[in-house]
Coordinates of C-alpha atoms and ligand atoms in Angstrom, one line a residue:
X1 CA 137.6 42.8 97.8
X2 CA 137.0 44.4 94.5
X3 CA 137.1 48.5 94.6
X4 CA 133.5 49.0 93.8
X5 CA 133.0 47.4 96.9
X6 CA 135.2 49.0 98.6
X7 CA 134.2 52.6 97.3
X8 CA 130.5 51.8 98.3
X9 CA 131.8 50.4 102.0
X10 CA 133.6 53.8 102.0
X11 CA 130.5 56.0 101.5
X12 CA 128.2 54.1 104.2
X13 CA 131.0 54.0 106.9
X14 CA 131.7 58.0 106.9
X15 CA 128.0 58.5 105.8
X16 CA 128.5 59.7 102.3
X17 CA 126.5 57.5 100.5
X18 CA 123.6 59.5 99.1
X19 CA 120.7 57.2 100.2
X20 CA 117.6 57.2 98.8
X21 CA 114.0 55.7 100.2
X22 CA 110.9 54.4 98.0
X23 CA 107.1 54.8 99.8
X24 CA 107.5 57.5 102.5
X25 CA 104.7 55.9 103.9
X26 CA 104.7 54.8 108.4
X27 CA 107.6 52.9 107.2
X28 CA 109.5 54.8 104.8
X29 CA 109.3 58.3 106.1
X30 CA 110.5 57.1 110.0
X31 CA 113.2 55.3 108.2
X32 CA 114.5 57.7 105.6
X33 CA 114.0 60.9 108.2
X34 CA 115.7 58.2 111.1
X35 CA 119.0 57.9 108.5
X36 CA 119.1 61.8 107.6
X37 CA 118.9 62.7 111.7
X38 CA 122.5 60.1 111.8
X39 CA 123.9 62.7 109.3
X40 CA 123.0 61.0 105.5
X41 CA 121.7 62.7 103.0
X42 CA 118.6 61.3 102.3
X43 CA 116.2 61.9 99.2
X44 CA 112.4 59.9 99.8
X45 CA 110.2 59.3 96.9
X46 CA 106.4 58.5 96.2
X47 CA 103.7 57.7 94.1
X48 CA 101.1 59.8 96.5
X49 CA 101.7 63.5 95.0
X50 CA 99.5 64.7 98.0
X51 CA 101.5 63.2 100.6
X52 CA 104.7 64.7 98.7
X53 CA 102.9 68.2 98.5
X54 CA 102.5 67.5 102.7
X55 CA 106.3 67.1 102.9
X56 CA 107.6 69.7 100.8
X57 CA 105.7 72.0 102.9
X58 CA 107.2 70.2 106.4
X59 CA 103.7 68.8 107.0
X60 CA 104.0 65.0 108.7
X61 CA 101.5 63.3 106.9
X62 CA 100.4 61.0 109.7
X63 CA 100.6 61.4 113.7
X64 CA 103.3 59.5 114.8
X65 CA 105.1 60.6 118.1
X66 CA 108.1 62.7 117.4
X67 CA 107.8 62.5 113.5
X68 CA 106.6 66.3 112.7
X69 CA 110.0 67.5 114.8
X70 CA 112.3 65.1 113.0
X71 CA 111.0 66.0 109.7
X72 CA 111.4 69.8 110.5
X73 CA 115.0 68.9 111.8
X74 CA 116.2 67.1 108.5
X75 CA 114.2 69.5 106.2
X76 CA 116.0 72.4 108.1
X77 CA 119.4 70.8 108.1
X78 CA 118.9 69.9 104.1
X79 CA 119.4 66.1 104.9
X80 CA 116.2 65.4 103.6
X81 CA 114.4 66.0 100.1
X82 CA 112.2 65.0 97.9
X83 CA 112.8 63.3 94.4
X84 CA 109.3 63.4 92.2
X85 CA 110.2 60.5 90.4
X86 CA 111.8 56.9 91.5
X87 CA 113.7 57.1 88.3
X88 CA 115.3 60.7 89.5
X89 CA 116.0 59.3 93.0
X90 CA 117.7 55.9 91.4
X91 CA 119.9 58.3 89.5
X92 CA 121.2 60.2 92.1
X93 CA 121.2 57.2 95.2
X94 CA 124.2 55.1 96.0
X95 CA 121.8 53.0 98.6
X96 CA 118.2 53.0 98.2
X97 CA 115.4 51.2 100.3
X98 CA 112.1 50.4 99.5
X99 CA 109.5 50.7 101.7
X100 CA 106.4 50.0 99.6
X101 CA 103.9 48.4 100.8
X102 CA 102.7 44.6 100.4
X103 CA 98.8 44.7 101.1
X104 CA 96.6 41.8 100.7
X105 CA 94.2 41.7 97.5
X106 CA 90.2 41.3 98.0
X107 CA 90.5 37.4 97.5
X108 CA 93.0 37.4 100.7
X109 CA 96.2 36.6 98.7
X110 CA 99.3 38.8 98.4
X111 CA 99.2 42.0 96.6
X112 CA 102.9 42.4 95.2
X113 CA 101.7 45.3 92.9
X114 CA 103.3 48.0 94.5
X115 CA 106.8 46.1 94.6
X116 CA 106.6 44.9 91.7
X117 CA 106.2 48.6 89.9
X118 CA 109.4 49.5 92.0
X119 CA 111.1 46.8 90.4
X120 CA 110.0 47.1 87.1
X121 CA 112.4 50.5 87.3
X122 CA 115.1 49.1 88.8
X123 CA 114.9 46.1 85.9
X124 CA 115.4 49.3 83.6
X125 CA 118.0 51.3 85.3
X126 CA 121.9 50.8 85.4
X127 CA 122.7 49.9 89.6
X128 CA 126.2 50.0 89.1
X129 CA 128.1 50.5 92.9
X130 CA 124.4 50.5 94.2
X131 CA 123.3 48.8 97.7
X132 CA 119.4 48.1 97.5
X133 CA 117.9 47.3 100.6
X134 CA 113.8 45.8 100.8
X135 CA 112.2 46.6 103.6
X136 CA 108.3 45.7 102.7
X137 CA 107.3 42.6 104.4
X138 CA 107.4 40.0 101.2
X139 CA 105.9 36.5 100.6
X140 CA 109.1 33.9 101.4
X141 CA 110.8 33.3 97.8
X142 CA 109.9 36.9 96.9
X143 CA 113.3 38.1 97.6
X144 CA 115.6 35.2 94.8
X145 CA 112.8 35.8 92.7
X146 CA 111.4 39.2 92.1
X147 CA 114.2 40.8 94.0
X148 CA 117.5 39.7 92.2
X149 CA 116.0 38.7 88.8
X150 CA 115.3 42.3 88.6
X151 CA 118.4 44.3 90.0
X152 CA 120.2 41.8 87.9
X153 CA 118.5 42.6 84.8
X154 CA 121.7 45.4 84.1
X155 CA 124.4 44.0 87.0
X156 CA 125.8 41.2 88.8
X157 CA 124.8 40.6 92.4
X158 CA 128.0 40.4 94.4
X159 CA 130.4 41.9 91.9
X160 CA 128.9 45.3 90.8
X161 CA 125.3 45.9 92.6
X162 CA 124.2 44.3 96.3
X163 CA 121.4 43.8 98.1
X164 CA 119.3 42.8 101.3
X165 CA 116.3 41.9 102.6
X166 CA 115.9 44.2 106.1
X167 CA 112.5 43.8 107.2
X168 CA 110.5 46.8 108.9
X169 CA 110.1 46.1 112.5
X170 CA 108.3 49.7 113.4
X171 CA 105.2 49.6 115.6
X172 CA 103.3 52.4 115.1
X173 CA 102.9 55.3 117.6
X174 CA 106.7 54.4 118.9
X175 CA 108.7 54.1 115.6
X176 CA 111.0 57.0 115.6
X177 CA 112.1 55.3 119.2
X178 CA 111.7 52.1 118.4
X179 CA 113.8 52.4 115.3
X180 CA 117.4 52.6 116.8
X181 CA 116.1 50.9 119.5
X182 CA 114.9 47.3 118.3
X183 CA 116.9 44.5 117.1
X184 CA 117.8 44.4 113.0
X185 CA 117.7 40.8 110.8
X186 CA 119.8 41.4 108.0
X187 CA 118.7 38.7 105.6
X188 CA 121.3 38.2 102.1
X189 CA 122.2 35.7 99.5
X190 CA 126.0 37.0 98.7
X191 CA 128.2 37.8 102.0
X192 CA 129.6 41.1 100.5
X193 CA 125.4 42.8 100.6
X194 CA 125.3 41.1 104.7
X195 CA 128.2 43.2 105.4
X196 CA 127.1 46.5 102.9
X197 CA 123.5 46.3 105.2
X198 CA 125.1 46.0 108.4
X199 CA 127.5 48.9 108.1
X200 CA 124.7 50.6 107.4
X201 CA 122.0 50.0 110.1
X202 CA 125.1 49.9 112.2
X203 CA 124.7 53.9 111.6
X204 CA 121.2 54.0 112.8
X205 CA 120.6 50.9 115.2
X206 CA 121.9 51.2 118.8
X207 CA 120.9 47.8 118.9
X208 CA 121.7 43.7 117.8
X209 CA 122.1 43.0 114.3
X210 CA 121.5 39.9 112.9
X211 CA 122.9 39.0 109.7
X212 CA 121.1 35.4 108.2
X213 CA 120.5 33.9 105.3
X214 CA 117.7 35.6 103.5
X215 CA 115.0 33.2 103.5
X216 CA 115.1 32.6 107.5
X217 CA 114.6 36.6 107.4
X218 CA 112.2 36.3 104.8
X219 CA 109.6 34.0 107.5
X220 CA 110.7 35.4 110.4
X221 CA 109.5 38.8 109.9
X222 CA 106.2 36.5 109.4
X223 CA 106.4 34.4 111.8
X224 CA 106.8 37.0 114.9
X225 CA 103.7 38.7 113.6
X226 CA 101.7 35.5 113.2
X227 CA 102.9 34.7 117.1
X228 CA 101.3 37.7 118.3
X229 CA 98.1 37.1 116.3
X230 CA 98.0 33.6 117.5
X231 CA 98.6 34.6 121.1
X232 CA 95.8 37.0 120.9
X233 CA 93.5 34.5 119.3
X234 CA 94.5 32.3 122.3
X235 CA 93.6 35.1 124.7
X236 CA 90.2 36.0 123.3
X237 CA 89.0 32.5 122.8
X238 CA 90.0 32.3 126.7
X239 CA 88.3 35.3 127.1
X240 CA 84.7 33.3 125.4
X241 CA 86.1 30.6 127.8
X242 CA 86.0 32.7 131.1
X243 CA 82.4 34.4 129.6
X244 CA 81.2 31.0 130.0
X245 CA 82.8 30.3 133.5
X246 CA 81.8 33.6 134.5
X247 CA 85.0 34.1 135.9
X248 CA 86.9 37.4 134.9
X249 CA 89.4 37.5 132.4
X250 CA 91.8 40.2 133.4
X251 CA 92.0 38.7 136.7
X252 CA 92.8 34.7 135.7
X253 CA 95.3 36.4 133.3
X254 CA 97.3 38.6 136.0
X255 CA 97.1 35.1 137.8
X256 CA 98.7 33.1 134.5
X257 CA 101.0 35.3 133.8
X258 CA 102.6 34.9 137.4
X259 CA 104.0 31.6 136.1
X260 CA 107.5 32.6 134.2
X261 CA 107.3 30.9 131.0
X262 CA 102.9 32.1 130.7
X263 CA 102.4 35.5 128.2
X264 CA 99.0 35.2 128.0
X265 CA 98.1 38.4 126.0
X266 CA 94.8 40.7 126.1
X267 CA 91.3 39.4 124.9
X268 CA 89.8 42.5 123.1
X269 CA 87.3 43.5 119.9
X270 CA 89.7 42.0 117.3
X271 CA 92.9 42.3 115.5
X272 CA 93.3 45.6 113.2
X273 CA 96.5 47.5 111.9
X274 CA 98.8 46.7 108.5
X275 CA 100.8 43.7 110.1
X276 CA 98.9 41.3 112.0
X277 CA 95.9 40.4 110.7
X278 CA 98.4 40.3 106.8
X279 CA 101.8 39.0 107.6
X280 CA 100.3 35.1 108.7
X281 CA 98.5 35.3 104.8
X282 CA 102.0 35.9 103.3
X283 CA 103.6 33.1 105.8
X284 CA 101.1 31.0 104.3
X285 CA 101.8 32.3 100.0
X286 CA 105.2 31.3 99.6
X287 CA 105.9 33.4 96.3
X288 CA 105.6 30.9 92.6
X289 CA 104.8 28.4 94.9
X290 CA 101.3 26.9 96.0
X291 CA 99.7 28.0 99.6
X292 CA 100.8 26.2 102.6
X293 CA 98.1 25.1 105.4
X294 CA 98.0 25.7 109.0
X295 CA 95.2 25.2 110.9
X296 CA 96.6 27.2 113.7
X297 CA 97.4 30.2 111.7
X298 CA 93.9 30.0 109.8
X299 CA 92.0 29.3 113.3
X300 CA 93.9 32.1 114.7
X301 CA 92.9 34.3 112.0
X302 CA 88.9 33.1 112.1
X303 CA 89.0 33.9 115.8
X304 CA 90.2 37.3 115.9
X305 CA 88.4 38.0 112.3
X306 CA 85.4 37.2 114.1
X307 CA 85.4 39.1 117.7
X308 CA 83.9 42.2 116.4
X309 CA 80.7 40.1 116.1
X310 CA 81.5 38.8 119.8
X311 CA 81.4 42.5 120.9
X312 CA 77.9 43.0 118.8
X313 CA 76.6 40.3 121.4
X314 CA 77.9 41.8 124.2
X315 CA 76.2 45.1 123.0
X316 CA 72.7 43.0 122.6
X317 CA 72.8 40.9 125.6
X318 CA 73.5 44.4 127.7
X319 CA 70.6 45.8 126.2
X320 CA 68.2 43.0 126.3
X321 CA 68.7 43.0 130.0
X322 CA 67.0 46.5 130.0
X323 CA 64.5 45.3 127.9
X324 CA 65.8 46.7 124.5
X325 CA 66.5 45.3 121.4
X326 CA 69.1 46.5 119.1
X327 CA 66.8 48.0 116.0
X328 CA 66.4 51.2 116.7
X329 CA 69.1 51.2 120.2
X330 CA 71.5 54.3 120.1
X331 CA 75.1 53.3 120.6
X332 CA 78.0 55.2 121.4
X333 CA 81.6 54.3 120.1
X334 CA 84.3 55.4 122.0
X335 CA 88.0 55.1 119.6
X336 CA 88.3 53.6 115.9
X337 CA 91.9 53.6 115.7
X338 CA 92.9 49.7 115.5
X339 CA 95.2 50.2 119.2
X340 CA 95.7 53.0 121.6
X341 CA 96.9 56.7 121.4
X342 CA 97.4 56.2 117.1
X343 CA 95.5 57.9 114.3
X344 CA 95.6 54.9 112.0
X345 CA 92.6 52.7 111.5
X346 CA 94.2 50.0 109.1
X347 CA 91.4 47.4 109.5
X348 CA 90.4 48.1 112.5
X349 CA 87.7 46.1 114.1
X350 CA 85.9 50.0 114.9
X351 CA 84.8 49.5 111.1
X352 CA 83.2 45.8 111.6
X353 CA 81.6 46.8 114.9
X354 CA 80.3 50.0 113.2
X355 CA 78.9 48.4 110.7
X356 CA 77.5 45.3 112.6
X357 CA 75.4 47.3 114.7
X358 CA 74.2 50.2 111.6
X359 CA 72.9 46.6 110.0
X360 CA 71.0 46.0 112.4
X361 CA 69.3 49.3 113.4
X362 CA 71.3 51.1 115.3
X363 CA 71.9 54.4 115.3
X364 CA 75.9 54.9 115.8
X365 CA 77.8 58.0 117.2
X366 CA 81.6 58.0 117.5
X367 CA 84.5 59.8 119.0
X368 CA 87.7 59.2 118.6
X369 CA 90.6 62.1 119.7
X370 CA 93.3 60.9 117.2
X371 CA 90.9 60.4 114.1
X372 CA 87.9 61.9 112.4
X373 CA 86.8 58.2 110.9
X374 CA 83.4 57.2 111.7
X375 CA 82.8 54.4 109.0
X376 CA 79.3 56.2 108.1
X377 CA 78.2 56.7 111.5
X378 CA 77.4 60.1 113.8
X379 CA 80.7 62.1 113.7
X380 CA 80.4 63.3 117.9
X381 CA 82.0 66.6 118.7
X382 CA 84.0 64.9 122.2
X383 CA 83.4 61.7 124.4
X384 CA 80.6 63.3 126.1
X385 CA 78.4 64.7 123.1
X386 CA 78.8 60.6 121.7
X387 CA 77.5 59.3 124.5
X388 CA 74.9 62.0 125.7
X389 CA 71.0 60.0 125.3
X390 CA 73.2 56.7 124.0
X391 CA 71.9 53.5 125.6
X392 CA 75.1 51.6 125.0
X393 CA 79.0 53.2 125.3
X394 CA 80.9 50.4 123.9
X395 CA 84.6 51.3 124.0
X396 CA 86.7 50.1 121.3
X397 CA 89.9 51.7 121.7
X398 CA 91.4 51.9 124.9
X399 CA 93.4 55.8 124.6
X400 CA 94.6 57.4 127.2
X401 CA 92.1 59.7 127.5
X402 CA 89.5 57.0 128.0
X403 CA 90.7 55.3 130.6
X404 CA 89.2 55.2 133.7
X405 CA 86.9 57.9 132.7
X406 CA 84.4 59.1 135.3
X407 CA 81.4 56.5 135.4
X408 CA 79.2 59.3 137.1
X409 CA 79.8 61.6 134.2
X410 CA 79.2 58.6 132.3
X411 CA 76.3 57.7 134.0
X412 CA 74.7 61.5 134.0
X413 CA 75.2 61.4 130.1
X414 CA 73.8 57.6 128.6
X415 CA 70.1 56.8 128.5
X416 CA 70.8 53.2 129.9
X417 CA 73.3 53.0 131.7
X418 CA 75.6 50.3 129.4
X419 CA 79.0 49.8 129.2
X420 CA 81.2 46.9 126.9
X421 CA 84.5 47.8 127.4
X422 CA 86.3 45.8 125.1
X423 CA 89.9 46.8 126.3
X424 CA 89.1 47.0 130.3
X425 CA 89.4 50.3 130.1
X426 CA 87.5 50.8 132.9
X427 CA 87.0 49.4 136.5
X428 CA 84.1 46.5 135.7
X429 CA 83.8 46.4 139.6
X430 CA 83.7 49.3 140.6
X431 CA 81.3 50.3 137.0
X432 CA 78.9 46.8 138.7
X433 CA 78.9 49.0 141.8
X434 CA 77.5 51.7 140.5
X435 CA 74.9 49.9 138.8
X436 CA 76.0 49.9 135.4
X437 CA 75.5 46.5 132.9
X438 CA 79.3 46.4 132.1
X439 CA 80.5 43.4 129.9
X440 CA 83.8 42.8 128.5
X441 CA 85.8 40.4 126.1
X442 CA 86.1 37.9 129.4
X443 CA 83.8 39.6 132.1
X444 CA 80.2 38.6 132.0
X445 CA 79.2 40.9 134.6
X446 CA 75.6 39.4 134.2
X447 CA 74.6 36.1 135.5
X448 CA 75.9 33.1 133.3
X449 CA 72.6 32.2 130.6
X450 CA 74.0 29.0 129.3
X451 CA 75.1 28.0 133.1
X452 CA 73.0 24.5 134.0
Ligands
SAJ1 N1 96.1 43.2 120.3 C1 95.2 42.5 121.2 N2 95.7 41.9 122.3 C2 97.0 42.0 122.7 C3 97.9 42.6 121.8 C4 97.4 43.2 120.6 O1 94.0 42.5 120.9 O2 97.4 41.4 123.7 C5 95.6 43.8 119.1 C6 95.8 45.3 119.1 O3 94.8 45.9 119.7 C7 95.8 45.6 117.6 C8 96.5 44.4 117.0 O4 96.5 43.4 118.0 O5 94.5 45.6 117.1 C9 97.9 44.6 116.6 O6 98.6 45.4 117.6 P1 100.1 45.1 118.0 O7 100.4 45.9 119.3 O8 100.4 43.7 118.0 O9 101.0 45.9 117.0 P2 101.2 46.4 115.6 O10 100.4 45.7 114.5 O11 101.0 47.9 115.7 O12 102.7 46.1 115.3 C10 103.2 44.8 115.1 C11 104.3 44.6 116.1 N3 104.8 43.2 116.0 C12 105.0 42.5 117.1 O13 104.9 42.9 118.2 C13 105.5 41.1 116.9 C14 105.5 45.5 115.7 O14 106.6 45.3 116.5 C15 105.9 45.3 114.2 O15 106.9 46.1 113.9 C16 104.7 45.7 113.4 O16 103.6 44.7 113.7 C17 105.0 45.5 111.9 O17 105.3 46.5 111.3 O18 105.2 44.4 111.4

């Protein structure tokens, strides 16, 4: 073992090492803030000066359970700062992990941008006795090609500068828990950066880590995203299939799922958020290499791209059996966060549905408690002033607060008494008893049209 190896081994194990994190963004910030509550010093960086300016004054700049309290913790206990510049932060780091983000671009194809500028300044800085860690989810091949051509524009992988691929694994609204709690991949080319990465999550991570050659962690971080958005485009073409049964959907699935090897997941309005609806498109762009098919993973992608104009059906065929037509209907949207109890609306399918039904003539009012989005439509005070003189509540986002909500306050408040529920956020059986249309992803509550 060479001593710069050793000297950097020395520094992560008794939690020395300066580290440093690039894009404090729902990634970056729970991961650099998650390493400074351990006992690192930890200095962040970013290209958004308003999201700095948030930070320097201990302002979390997104709502994430448990984040504004860390951040006031580490800020407090100077473990955490800010660097204005990458360059500055490069300097002073001994570890530094990037966080940026890997978006797709408008033609559906991998938008490396934000990387790439990263590692445009590593490719001009000396990484001498440096450990740089990616986490951004990267198109497989990214990591031997963009990754280690450029650290080893100035150094040697192995001998004087290491590095790893450690994909992200947070799910928002649990990531400062799920964090130390999840299982770590460690993905790496040269042994010696396996062992530098493990030491460190090893700090962090209460639990597994996984050390593998870097292009299995590469597609895996893929692949278990493109799992759960094909298992949810399996449970919401079910849920088309029960609508045409008229069987219920929640029900058959509490029934599947009593067999041990059955997950079927939950039919709803669509797939939203920064992973799932991306992560199958990079599976699918290996990097300097042509696009791979899979007519699973493009299927997949069609069917949950397209349930927001499932739930625009719902919302006409409820309102057609009360003698109304859409043009010039008043809807009510109830959540346009992409999943419960979060503030982020990352492609949710609120946006599609919004703007479906605007296109057509409706006039659209929206709540949503953790967000003040309304994709050009009627920004409501609270749930009730949405829905008060609405003819349709359709329920996008199934928080907390809007489950099992009462259907007589409900009932008091809408013109026509319409619900589509696209998360089962309510009783439909007990909302059919009280004479409401109710219609769900998988629960056609009125009688089957297309039955012979
Ligand atoms: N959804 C359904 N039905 C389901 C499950 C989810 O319609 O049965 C929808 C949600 O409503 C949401 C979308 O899918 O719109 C994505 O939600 P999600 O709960 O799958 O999670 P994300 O995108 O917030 O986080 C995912 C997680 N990946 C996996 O569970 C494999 C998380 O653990 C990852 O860390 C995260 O992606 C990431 O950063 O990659």
């Amino acid at each position: 073992m060479s001593e710069k190896f050793q000297h950097i081994l020395g520094l992560i194990e008794n939690k020395t090492a300066k580290l440093g994190v690039v894009g404090l963004g729902q990634v970056g910030l729970p991961t650099a803030l998650s390493f400074a509550d351990t006992g690192f010093s930890v200095t962040g960086s970013d290209i958004n000066k308003k999201l700095l300016d948030n930070l320097s004054r201990t302002v979390a700049p997104f709502e994430e359970s448990g984040l504004s309290e860390l951040l006031q913790k580490c800020i407090h206990n100077n473990k955490f700062s800010i660097a204005n510049k990458t360059e500055d932060l490069i300097l002073i780091c001994d570890v530094i992990i990037v966080c940026v983000p890997t978006p797709l671009t408008e033609n559906i194809k991998p938008n490396l941008s934000y990387l790439e500028d990263v590692m445009k300044i590593f490719a001009n800085h000396q990484l001498d006795g440096k450990l740089v860690i990616i986490e951004s989810s990267i198109p497989p091949g990214t990591f031997e090609n963009l990754i280690l051509d450029s650290i080893q524009k100035t150094n040697t992988l192995g001998k004087d500068v290491w590095s790893a691929f450690v994909p992200e694994r947070l799910a928002p609204g649990s990531a400062t828990r799920e964090i130390r709690t999840t299982p770590r991949v460690i993905g790496y080319h040269d042994f010696d950066s396996g062992v530098l990465a493990k030491k460190l999550y090893q700090n962090m991570v209460s639990a597994q880590i996984i050390t593998t050659d870097v292009k299995i962690a590469e597609i895996s971080k893929l692949v278990e995203n493109t799992y759960r958005d094909v298992n949810v485009a399996l449970a919401n073409e079910i849920g088309l299939i029960c609508e045409n049964y008229g069987v219920d959907f929640k029900e058959l699935q509490s029934v599947c799922n009593s067999h041990p090897r059955v997950n079927l997941h939950s039919a709803g309005p669509g797939v939203g958020g920064p992973c799932l609806p991306k992560d199958p498109i990079l599976l699918l762009n290996p990097q300097g290499k042509n696009a791979i098919d899979s007519k699973i993973i493009r299927y997949a992608r069609a069917i949950n791209d397209s349930m927001p104009e499932h739930v625009v059906d719902l919302v006409i065929r409820g309102l057609s059996h009360h003698g109304k037509s859409v043009n010039g209907s008043k809807i009510a949207i109830w959540g346009v966060t992409y999943k419960a109890n979060i503030s982020d609306t990352r492609l949710t399918p609120a946006e599609r549905i919004t703007s479906l039904l605007v296109q057509k003539g409706s006039k659209v009012s929206v709540f949503d408690p953790f967000s003040n989005e309304s994709f050009d439509a009627i920004k409501a005070h609270d749930m009730w002033d949405a829905i008060a003189g609405r003819d349709v509540l359709v329920i996008v986002t199934d928080h907390d607060v809007f489950k099992n909500a009462d259907l007589d306050t409900i009932k008091s408040k809408l013109a026509t008494p319409i619900i589509i529920d696209t998360r089962r956020a309510i009783d439909g059986k007990l909302a059919n008893s009280k004479s409401f249309t109710y219609l769900a992803v998988g629960y056609s509550g009125i009688k089957n049209e297309t039955k012979k």
